[in-house]
Short mmCIF file of C-alpha atoms and ligand atoms in Angstrom, two decimals:
data_model
loop_
_atom_site.label_atom_id
_atom_site.label_comp_id
_atom_site.label_asym_id
_atom_site.label_seq_id
_atom_site.Cartn_x
_atom_site.Cartn_y
_atom_site.Cartn_z
CA MET A 1 0.00 0.00 0.00
CA GLU A 2 1.20 3.50 -0.72
CA ALA A 3 1.81 5.98 2.07
CA ALA A 4 -1.24 7.42 3.79
CA VAL A 5 -2.28 11.02 3.39
CA THR A 6 -1.31 12.41 6.77
CA THR A 7 -0.55 15.67 8.54
CA GLU A 8 2.44 14.27 10.34
CA GLY A 9 5.60 16.19 9.52
CA SER A 10 7.09 15.30 6.18
CA SER A 11 9.61 16.94 3.93
CA ARG A 12 8.73 19.07 0.96
CA ASP A 13 9.62 16.25 -1.41
CA LEU A 14 7.28 13.86 0.39
CA LEU A 15 4.41 16.32 0.33
CA ILE A 16 4.90 17.04 -3.37
CA ALA A 17 5.04 13.30 -4.08
CA GLU A 18 1.82 12.82 -2.11
CA PHE A 19 0.19 15.70 -3.96
CA ASP A 20 1.19 14.20 -7.31
CA ARG A 21 0.02 10.71 -6.30
CA VAL A 22 -3.47 11.76 -5.25
CA ARG A 23 -3.95 14.18 -8.15
CA ARG A 24 -2.78 11.54 -10.62
CA TYR A 25 -5.21 8.94 -9.27
CA THR A 26 -8.15 11.24 -10.04
CA GLU A 27 -7.05 11.26 -13.66
CA THR A 28 -6.48 7.49 -13.61
CA LEU A 29 -10.12 7.06 -12.56
CA CYS A 30 -11.19 9.14 -15.55
CA LYS A 31 -9.14 7.20 -18.11
CA PRO A 32 -11.94 4.73 -19.02
CA LEU A 33 -14.31 7.63 -19.77
CA GLU A 34 -15.11 8.92 -23.23
CA THR A 35 -15.46 12.69 -23.64
CA ASP A 36 -19.28 12.32 -23.79
CA ASP A 37 -19.28 10.65 -20.35
CA PHE A 38 -17.68 13.65 -18.64
CA GLN A 39 -20.84 15.73 -19.06
CA LEU A 40 -23.49 13.48 -17.47
CA GLN A 41 -25.53 14.40 -14.39
CA SER A 42 -28.32 11.84 -13.97
CA ILE A 43 -29.79 13.23 -10.72
CA ILE A 44 -29.13 16.29 -8.58
CA GLN A 45 -26.98 14.27 -6.16
CA THR A 46 -24.53 13.22 -8.87
CA SER A 47 -22.11 15.61 -10.53
CA PRO A 48 -20.55 15.29 -13.97
CA PRO A 49 -17.01 13.89 -13.89
CA LYS A 50 -15.84 17.10 -15.57
CA TRP A 51 -17.26 19.13 -12.69
CA HIS A 52 -15.62 16.89 -10.06
CA ILE A 53 -12.14 17.14 -11.55
CA ALA A 54 -12.49 20.92 -11.94
CA HIS A 55 -13.98 21.43 -8.46
CA VAL A 56 -11.16 19.61 -6.63
CA THR A 57 -8.76 21.89 -8.53
CA TRP A 58 -10.82 24.95 -7.59
CA PHE A 59 -10.36 23.90 -3.95
CA PHE A 60 -6.57 24.36 -4.19
CA GLU A 61 -6.94 27.52 -6.27
CA THR A 62 -9.35 29.03 -3.71
CA PHE A 63 -8.20 27.80 -0.32
CA VAL A 64 -4.45 27.42 -0.80
CA LEU A 65 -2.82 29.45 -3.57
CA PRO A 66 -4.13 33.00 -2.89
CA GLY A 67 -3.32 32.74 0.82
CA PHE A 68 0.36 32.21 0.07
CA ILE A 69 0.84 33.99 -3.27
CA PRO A 70 -0.72 37.49 -2.95
CA ASP A 71 -0.53 38.21 -6.68
CA TYR A 72 -1.81 34.76 -7.73
CA LYS A 73 -3.98 35.15 -10.83
CA PRO A 74 -6.81 32.61 -11.19
CA PHE A 75 -6.72 30.47 -14.32
CA HIS A 76 -10.12 31.79 -15.44
CA PRO A 77 -12.20 34.66 -13.98
CA HIS A 78 -15.47 32.67 -13.94
CA PHE A 79 -14.29 29.29 -12.65
CA ASP A 80 -14.80 30.49 -9.09
CA PHE A 81 -18.53 30.74 -9.85
CA LEU A 82 -18.75 27.51 -11.88
CA PHE A 83 -16.82 25.19 -9.58
CA ASN A 84 -17.65 26.44 -6.09
CA SER A 85 -19.76 23.66 -4.54
CA TYR A 86 -21.41 25.15 -1.48
CA TYR A 87 -19.08 27.72 0.13
CA ASN A 88 -21.38 30.71 0.51
CA SER A 89 -18.64 32.74 2.16
CA GLN A 90 -16.73 32.54 -1.14
CA GLY A 91 -19.55 34.13 -3.12
CA ASP A 92 -22.28 33.00 -5.50
CA MET A 93 -22.15 29.66 -7.29
CA HIS A 94 -23.67 27.85 -10.24
CA PRO A 95 -26.76 25.80 -9.17
CA ARG A 96 -25.95 22.22 -8.26
CA ALA A 97 -28.81 20.83 -10.36
CA LYS A 98 -27.42 22.48 -13.49
CA ARG A 99 -23.84 21.24 -13.41
CA GLY A 100 -24.60 18.95 -16.34
CA LEU A 101 -25.40 21.96 -18.52
CA ILE A 102 -21.89 23.40 -18.47
CA SER A 103 -20.60 22.24 -21.86
CA ARG A 104 -17.86 24.88 -21.75
CA PRO A 105 -15.16 24.85 -20.50
CA THR A 106 -14.45 21.66 -22.38
CA VAL A 107 -12.91 18.58 -20.85
CA ARG A 108 -9.62 19.58 -22.48
CA ASP A 109 -9.86 23.04 -20.88
CA VAL A 110 -10.42 21.46 -17.48
CA TYR A 111 -7.34 19.28 -17.85
CA ARG A 112 -5.39 22.46 -18.70
CA TYR A 113 -6.84 24.02 -15.55
CA ARG A 114 -5.62 21.04 -13.53
CA ALA A 115 -2.13 21.27 -15.02
CA HIS A 116 -1.96 25.03 -14.34
CA VAL A 117 -2.93 24.63 -10.69
CA ASN A 118 -0.66 21.61 -10.24
CA ALA A 119 2.32 23.63 -11.46
CA ALA A 120 1.46 26.55 -9.18
CA MET A 121 1.02 24.21 -6.21
CA ARG A 122 4.33 22.46 -6.84
CA GLY A 123 6.09 25.82 -7.09
CA LEU A 124 4.50 26.93 -3.83
CA MET A 125 5.42 23.75 -1.96
CA GLU A 126 9.03 24.09 -3.14
CA SER A 127 9.41 27.75 -2.27
CA VAL A 128 7.24 28.67 0.71
CA GLY A 129 9.17 29.94 3.73
CA ASP A 130 9.57 27.84 6.86
CA SER A 131 7.31 30.16 8.86
CA LYS A 132 4.36 29.34 6.59
CA TRP A 133 5.15 25.66 6.07
CA ASP A 134 2.88 24.21 8.76
CA GLU A 135 -0.14 26.13 7.51
CA LEU A 136 0.58 25.19 3.89
CA HIS A 137 1.11 21.57 4.85
CA PHE A 138 -2.24 21.44 6.64
CA ARG A 139 -4.09 23.01 3.71
CA VAL A 140 -2.48 20.71 1.15
CA ILE A 141 -3.36 17.64 3.19
CA LEU A 142 -6.93 18.91 3.61
CA GLY A 143 -7.16 19.48 -0.15
CA LEU A 144 -5.86 15.97 -0.85
CA ASN A 145 -8.35 14.40 1.55
CA HIS A 146 -11.06 16.46 -0.15
CA GLU A 147 -9.90 15.14 -3.53
CA GLN A 148 -10.03 11.56 -2.21
CA GLN A 149 -13.64 12.15 -1.16
CA HIS A 150 -14.40 13.26 -4.68
CA GLN A 151 -12.61 10.24 -6.15
CA GLU A 152 -15.16 8.12 -4.33
CA LEU A 153 -17.99 10.35 -5.52
CA LEU A 154 -16.66 10.09 -9.07
CA LEU A 155 -17.11 6.31 -9.00
CA MET A 156 -20.53 6.43 -7.36
CA ASP A 157 -21.72 9.14 -9.72
CA ILE A 158 -20.37 7.45 -12.85
CA LYS A 159 -22.24 4.32 -11.80
CA HIS A 160 -25.51 6.17 -11.49
CA ASN A 161 -24.92 8.26 -14.62
CA PHE A 162 -24.30 5.08 -16.63
CA SER A 163 -27.21 3.18 -15.06
CA VAL A 164 -29.84 5.42 -16.63
CA ASN A 165 -28.57 4.59 -20.12
CA PRO A 166 -30.75 1.80 -21.64
CA LEU A 167 -27.57 0.28 -23.10
CA LYS A 168 -26.24 -0.16 -19.53
CA PRO A 169 -22.61 0.49 -20.45
CA ALA A 170 -19.78 -0.75 -18.27
CA TYR A 171 -17.42 1.86 -16.83
CA ARG A 172 -14.74 -0.83 -16.93
CA ASP A 173 -15.01 -4.17 -18.71
CA ASP A 174 -11.82 -5.53 -17.14
CA LEU A 175 -13.02 -5.62 -13.54
CA GLU A 176 -12.60 -8.92 -11.75
CA ILE A 177 -15.87 -10.29 -10.37
CA PRO A 178 -15.67 -10.89 -6.60
CA GLY A 179 -15.51 -14.61 -5.80
CA GLY A 180 -16.22 -16.69 -2.71
CA LYS A 181 -19.33 -17.70 -0.83
CA SER A 182 -20.98 -16.15 2.16
CA ARG A 183 -20.60 -17.84 5.51
CA PRO A 184 -22.88 -17.84 8.55
CA MET A 185 -23.12 -14.53 10.36
CA ARG A 186 -21.18 -14.53 13.61
CA TRP A 187 -22.13 -12.37 16.59
CA LEU A 188 -19.58 -10.60 18.73
CA ASP A 189 -20.50 -9.82 22.31
CA ARG A 190 -19.37 -6.32 23.21
CA SER A 191 -19.37 -5.17 26.80
CA GLY A 192 -20.64 -1.73 27.61
CA GLY A 193 -19.20 1.07 29.70
CA VAL A 194 -17.74 4.52 29.23
CA ARG A 195 -15.69 4.55 26.02
CA ARG A 196 -13.73 7.18 24.08
CA VAL A 197 -14.76 8.05 20.51
CA GLY A 198 -13.61 10.65 18.01
CA HIS A 199 -10.26 11.43 16.47
CA GLU A 200 -7.08 10.60 18.37
CA ILE A 201 -4.21 13.06 18.46
CA SER A 202 -2.09 11.79 15.55
CA GLY A 203 -2.87 11.77 11.83
CA PHE A 204 -5.31 13.77 9.73
CA ALA A 205 -9.00 14.05 10.59
CA PHE A 206 -11.83 16.28 9.48
CA ASP A 207 -13.16 18.73 12.05
CA ASN A 208 -16.40 16.75 12.45
CA GLU A 209 -14.44 13.86 14.06
CA THR A 210 -13.44 16.08 16.98
CA PRO A 211 -13.21 16.52 19.88
CA ARG A 212 -12.55 13.06 21.26
CA HIS A 213 -14.96 12.47 24.10
CA ASP A 214 -16.60 9.92 26.39
CA VAL A 215 -19.77 8.03 25.51
CA LEU A 216 -21.77 5.55 27.52
CA ILE A 217 -22.32 2.30 25.60
CA ARG A 218 -24.61 -0.53 26.71
CA ASP A 219 -23.74 -4.21 26.39
CA HIS A 220 -24.56 -5.21 22.82
CA ARG A 221 -23.76 -7.61 19.99
CA LEU A 222 -22.46 -6.82 16.51
CA ALA A 223 -22.73 -8.97 13.39
CA ASP A 224 -19.27 -9.60 11.96
CA ARG A 225 -20.33 -9.26 8.32
CA PHE A 226 -22.82 -7.41 6.14
CA VAL A 227 -26.27 -8.79 5.30
CA THR A 228 -26.10 -10.59 1.94
CA ASN A 229 -28.20 -10.37 -1.21
CA ASN A 230 -29.65 -13.79 -0.40
CA GLU A 231 -30.73 -12.70 3.06
CA TYR A 232 -32.23 -9.53 1.64
CA LEU A 233 -34.14 -11.56 -0.95
CA ASP A 234 -35.84 -13.37 1.94
CA PHE A 235 -36.97 -9.97 3.21
CA ILE A 236 -38.37 -9.06 -0.22
CA GLU A 237 -40.07 -12.42 -0.70
CA ALA A 238 -41.64 -12.14 2.77
CA GLY A 239 -43.56 -9.13 1.43
CA ALA A 240 -41.65 -6.60 3.51
CA TYR A 241 -42.02 -3.79 0.96
CA ALA A 242 -45.80 -4.10 1.38
CA ASP A 243 -45.85 -4.25 5.18
CA PRO A 244 -46.12 -0.79 6.76
CA ALA A 245 -45.45 -2.20 10.24
CA LEU A 246 -41.78 -2.65 9.31
CA TRP A 247 -41.12 0.89 8.14
CA LEU A 248 -40.42 4.25 9.66
CA SER A 249 -43.18 6.64 8.61
CA ASP A 250 -41.01 8.68 6.22
CA GLY A 251 -39.60 5.48 4.74
CA TRP A 252 -43.04 4.01 4.14
CA ALA A 253 -44.16 7.22 2.41
CA LEU A 254 -40.99 7.15 0.29
CA ILE A 255 -41.33 3.57 -0.94
CA GLN A 256 -45.01 4.20 -1.75
CA ARG A 257 -44.24 7.39 -3.63
CA GLU A 258 -41.28 5.93 -5.55
CA SER A 259 -42.74 2.40 -5.93
CA TRP A 260 -39.55 0.92 -4.49
CA CYS A 261 -39.65 -2.85 -4.03
CA HIS A 262 -35.93 -3.76 -4.16
CA PRO A 263 -32.49 -2.11 -3.80
CA LEU A 264 -31.25 0.37 -6.38
CA TYR A 265 -29.73 -1.21 -9.51
CA TRP A 266 -31.56 -4.53 -9.09
CA GLU A 267 -33.66 -5.81 -11.96
CA GLN A 268 -35.94 -8.86 -12.02
CA LYS A 269 -36.48 -10.95 -15.12
CA LYS A 270 -38.87 -13.86 -14.58
CA ASP A 271 -37.28 -15.82 -11.72
CA SER A 272 -33.83 -14.32 -11.78
CA TRP A 273 -32.32 -11.07 -10.62
CA SER A 274 -29.51 -9.02 -12.09
CA GLN A 275 -27.81 -5.88 -10.88
CA PHE A 276 -26.01 -3.02 -12.57
CA THR A 277 -22.37 -2.60 -11.51
CA LEU A 278 -19.38 -0.54 -12.61
CA GLY A 279 -18.54 -3.62 -14.69
CA GLY A 280 -21.97 -3.56 -16.40
CA VAL A 281 -24.96 -5.81 -15.73
CA ARG A 282 -24.21 -9.00 -13.75
CA ASP A 283 -26.32 -11.81 -12.37
CA LEU A 284 -27.14 -11.05 -8.75
CA ASN A 285 -24.63 -12.94 -6.62
CA PRO A 286 -26.52 -14.18 -3.53
CA HIS A 287 -23.30 -14.30 -1.50
CA GLU A 288 -22.33 -10.66 -1.90
CA PRO A 289 -23.36 -8.00 0.63
CA VAL A 290 -26.58 -6.27 -0.37
CA CYS A 291 -25.75 -2.73 -1.47
CA HIS A 292 -27.34 0.56 -2.51
CA LEU A 293 -29.92 0.57 0.26
CA SER A 294 -31.44 3.69 1.78
CA PHE A 295 -31.34 4.09 5.54
CA TYR A 296 -35.06 3.29 5.59
CA GLU A 297 -34.54 -0.06 3.85
CA ALA A 298 -31.65 -0.97 6.15
CA ASP A 299 -33.71 -0.04 9.19
CA ALA A 300 -36.77 -2.01 7.97
CA TYR A 301 -34.67 -5.11 7.31
CA ALA A 302 -33.19 -4.93 10.80
CA ARG A 303 -36.67 -4.64 12.31
CA TRP A 304 -37.92 -7.59 10.20
CA ALA A 305 -34.93 -9.64 11.37
CA GLY A 306 -35.69 -8.83 15.01
CA LYS A 307 -32.45 -6.85 15.32
CA ARG A 308 -31.43 -3.20 14.96
CA LEU A 309 -28.81 -1.05 13.24
CA PRO A 310 -25.62 -0.30 15.19
CA LEU A 311 -25.03 3.03 16.85
CA GLU A 312 -22.08 5.04 15.56
CA CYS A 313 -20.23 4.67 18.86
CA GLU A 314 -20.71 0.87 18.86
CA LEU A 315 -19.27 0.54 15.39
CA GLU A 316 -16.49 3.05 15.94
CA THR A 317 -15.22 1.34 19.09
CA MET A 318 -15.23 -1.96 17.19
CA LEU A 319 -13.42 -0.46 14.17
CA SER A 320 -10.81 1.22 16.36
CA GLY A 321 -9.63 -2.22 17.46
CA GLN A 322 -9.27 -3.51 13.89
CA THR A 323 -6.54 -3.05 11.30
CA VAL A 324 -7.69 -0.96 8.35
CA ILE A 325 -7.77 -3.70 5.75
CA GLY A 326 -10.59 -4.68 3.45
CA ASN A 327 -12.03 -4.28 -0.02
CA PHE A 328 -11.06 -0.71 -0.98
CA THR A 329 -10.13 0.80 -4.35
CA ASP A 330 -6.74 -0.84 -3.93
CA SER A 331 -8.50 -4.20 -4.52
CA ASP A 332 -9.77 -2.81 -7.84
CA LEU A 333 -13.06 -4.73 -7.64
CA LEU A 334 -15.17 -1.54 -7.29
CA HIS A 335 -17.92 -3.76 -5.95
CA PRO A 336 -18.56 -5.36 -2.54
CA ALA A 337 -17.28 -8.91 -2.07
CA PRO A 338 -18.54 -11.85 0.04
CA ALA A 339 -17.15 -11.88 3.58
CA GLY A 340 -14.01 -13.93 4.07
CA ASP A 341 -13.39 -15.97 7.16
CA ALA A 342 -12.13 -12.95 9.04
CA GLY A 343 -14.64 -10.32 10.12
CA GLN A 344 -15.88 -7.91 7.46
CA TRP A 345 -15.27 -4.54 9.15
CA TYR A 346 -13.61 -2.03 6.86
CA GLY A 347 -14.28 -1.51 3.18
CA ASP A 348 -16.88 -3.11 0.89
CA LEU A 349 -19.75 -0.81 1.93
CA TRP A 350 -20.48 2.19 4.10
CA ALA A 351 -22.52 0.77 6.98
CA TRP A 352 -25.61 2.70 7.95
CA THR A 353 -25.83 3.48 11.65
CA SER A 354 -28.89 4.60 13.59
CA SER A 355 -26.98 7.69 14.76
CA PRO A 356 -27.91 11.11 13.43
CA TYR A 357 -25.08 13.23 12.08
CA VAL A 358 -24.75 15.90 14.76
CA ALA A 359 -21.89 17.81 16.37
CA TYR A 360 -19.77 16.14 19.02
CA PRO A 361 -19.81 17.91 22.41
CA GLY A 362 -17.48 20.89 22.15
CA PHE A 363 -17.23 20.71 18.33
CA LYS A 364 -15.63 23.74 16.71
CA PRO A 365 -15.62 24.01 12.92
CA LEU A 366 -12.41 25.08 11.17
CA ALA A 367 -11.88 28.84 11.05
CA GLY A 368 -13.00 30.89 8.05
CA SER A 369 -14.57 29.48 4.89
CA MET A 370 -13.28 25.99 5.73
CA GLY A 371 -15.82 25.98 8.53
CA GLU A 372 -18.47 25.37 5.86
CA TYR A 373 -16.87 22.02 4.95
CA ASN A 374 -18.76 19.78 7.41
CA GLY A 375 -20.51 21.61 10.23
CA LYS A 376 -23.37 23.16 8.30
CA PHE A 377 -24.64 19.74 7.18
CA MET A 378 -25.36 18.57 10.71
CA SER A 379 -29.10 18.14 10.38
CA SER A 380 -31.40 15.45 8.96
CA GLN A 381 -28.60 13.09 7.88
CA MET A 382 -27.38 9.76 9.27
CA VAL A 383 -23.81 8.62 9.97
CA LEU A 384 -22.18 5.77 8.03
CA LYS A 385 -18.91 4.09 9.00
CA GLY A 386 -16.07 2.01 7.65
CA GLY A 387 -15.39 3.07 4.04
CA CYS A 388 -16.34 1.15 0.91
CA CYS A 389 -15.00 -0.48 -2.24
CA ALA A 390 -14.75 3.00 -3.83
CA THR A 391 -12.76 4.48 -0.92
CA ALA A 392 -8.96 4.68 -0.92
CA GLN A 393 -7.64 2.46 1.87
CA ASP A 394 -5.48 5.25 3.26
CA HIS A 395 -8.59 7.45 3.53
CA ALA A 396 -10.43 5.14 5.97
CA ARG A 397 -10.23 5.23 9.76
CA ALA A 398 -12.40 4.34 12.74
CA SER A 399 -13.36 7.92 13.58
CA TYR A 400 -14.35 8.86 9.99
CA ARG A 401 -17.94 10.11 9.84
CA ASN A 402 -19.61 9.82 6.47
CA PHE A 403 -23.16 11.11 6.21
CA PHE A 404 -26.07 10.83 3.82
CA TYR A 405 -29.75 11.70 3.87
CA PRO A 406 -31.85 8.65 4.86
CA GLN A 407 -33.50 8.41 1.44
CA GLU A 408 -30.24 8.35 -0.53
CA ARG A 409 -28.93 5.09 -1.95
CA TRP A 410 -26.71 5.82 -4.93
CA ALA A 411 -23.66 5.61 -2.64
CA PHE A 412 -22.10 2.22 -1.83
CA THR A 413 -24.22 1.74 1.30
CA GLY A 414 -24.75 -1.52 3.16
CA LEU A 415 -26.42 -3.08 6.15
CA ARG A 416 -24.81 -4.46 9.30
CA LEU A 417 -26.95 -5.74 12.17
CA ALA A 418 -26.61 -5.13 15.88
CA ASP A 419 -28.56 -6.49 18.81
CA ASP A 420 -29.10 -5.80 22.45
CA VAL A 421 -27.91 -8.34 24.97
FE1 LIG B 1 -16.04 19.20 -2.58
#
């Protein structure tokens, strides 16, 4: 595995190498795309690949370069408007729902933009004075972690963008199909008590993972793997999508309104099921973890199974005792795989928790515009833990708090059960 993106002191050469590595991987992810693919935005939640690769560049051009180079001249006077995502303190922005309408700048222009900013960033990292090094180092690492988040979004968004095409094209036709069979679910007894959660002192973390603090956890049990497609089929065949007693009120209204009766990307033909993947349409593998569920579907399954979803603190304390290994982008499957004999903790799928995404006690957002990164989204969303098959391995950690609205399911989301003792 390559070195992790970290804030711990490193030389200029190491930081430049890290910058180049992460920036290059974004372009590697885009290599299988045709020019036409760069423009697609299938739903408001997804962004066109062209927008993603410009926006992560805008981040460095906005939050790093001008702060260190007073006479820095932006690559284009209107890119600040086009590629600002949601930073109101930076000024107005193009509407999110209309990102797919920006045919100019072209893809070629955006790659020129990337090269321009890369050169400026390299020059800055080579020349900045020692007194400004720590601040630059922090901002570069933040920008690289931001770019890694968008690398994951690129894959999730490409999948959805491609799925609405009746031809169901594959993003990659050389992806290996995960092998192996599921095994019985094992339950781990976890004793309760006062535990510490949140980011530890060393290494990079986003502000929303801080401060580290005490939580009171009850005795509980955790399933050591995700729920499989086969197990979820039992839920479907039991008529669960037609049984209001299993659903939270908002979830029941949603599945009625949208006529949902199975996970996203599943398709039934006579007696068999298939699913759309980044490798195109495949037969549904009963042994794989069920994926692309909303929070409401995960919650309803848990209720049907007589169990519940884990709390964030239960999962985080379990993850903090595990090595960060699993099915990440480094595995190059880009799809969840059946659980091996060891526990399935990190990677494969983001596990829904029953914990709302709210501030930790004493939370302070980063100063200035960076304070808009995470804190302002702390309402009406749920926390997910563990990383997924579209996450870089060196981007995952126990304290990481991903968050999505409960109705969203285009991300690589999965379902892990918990139980009270
Ligand atoms: Fe962003």
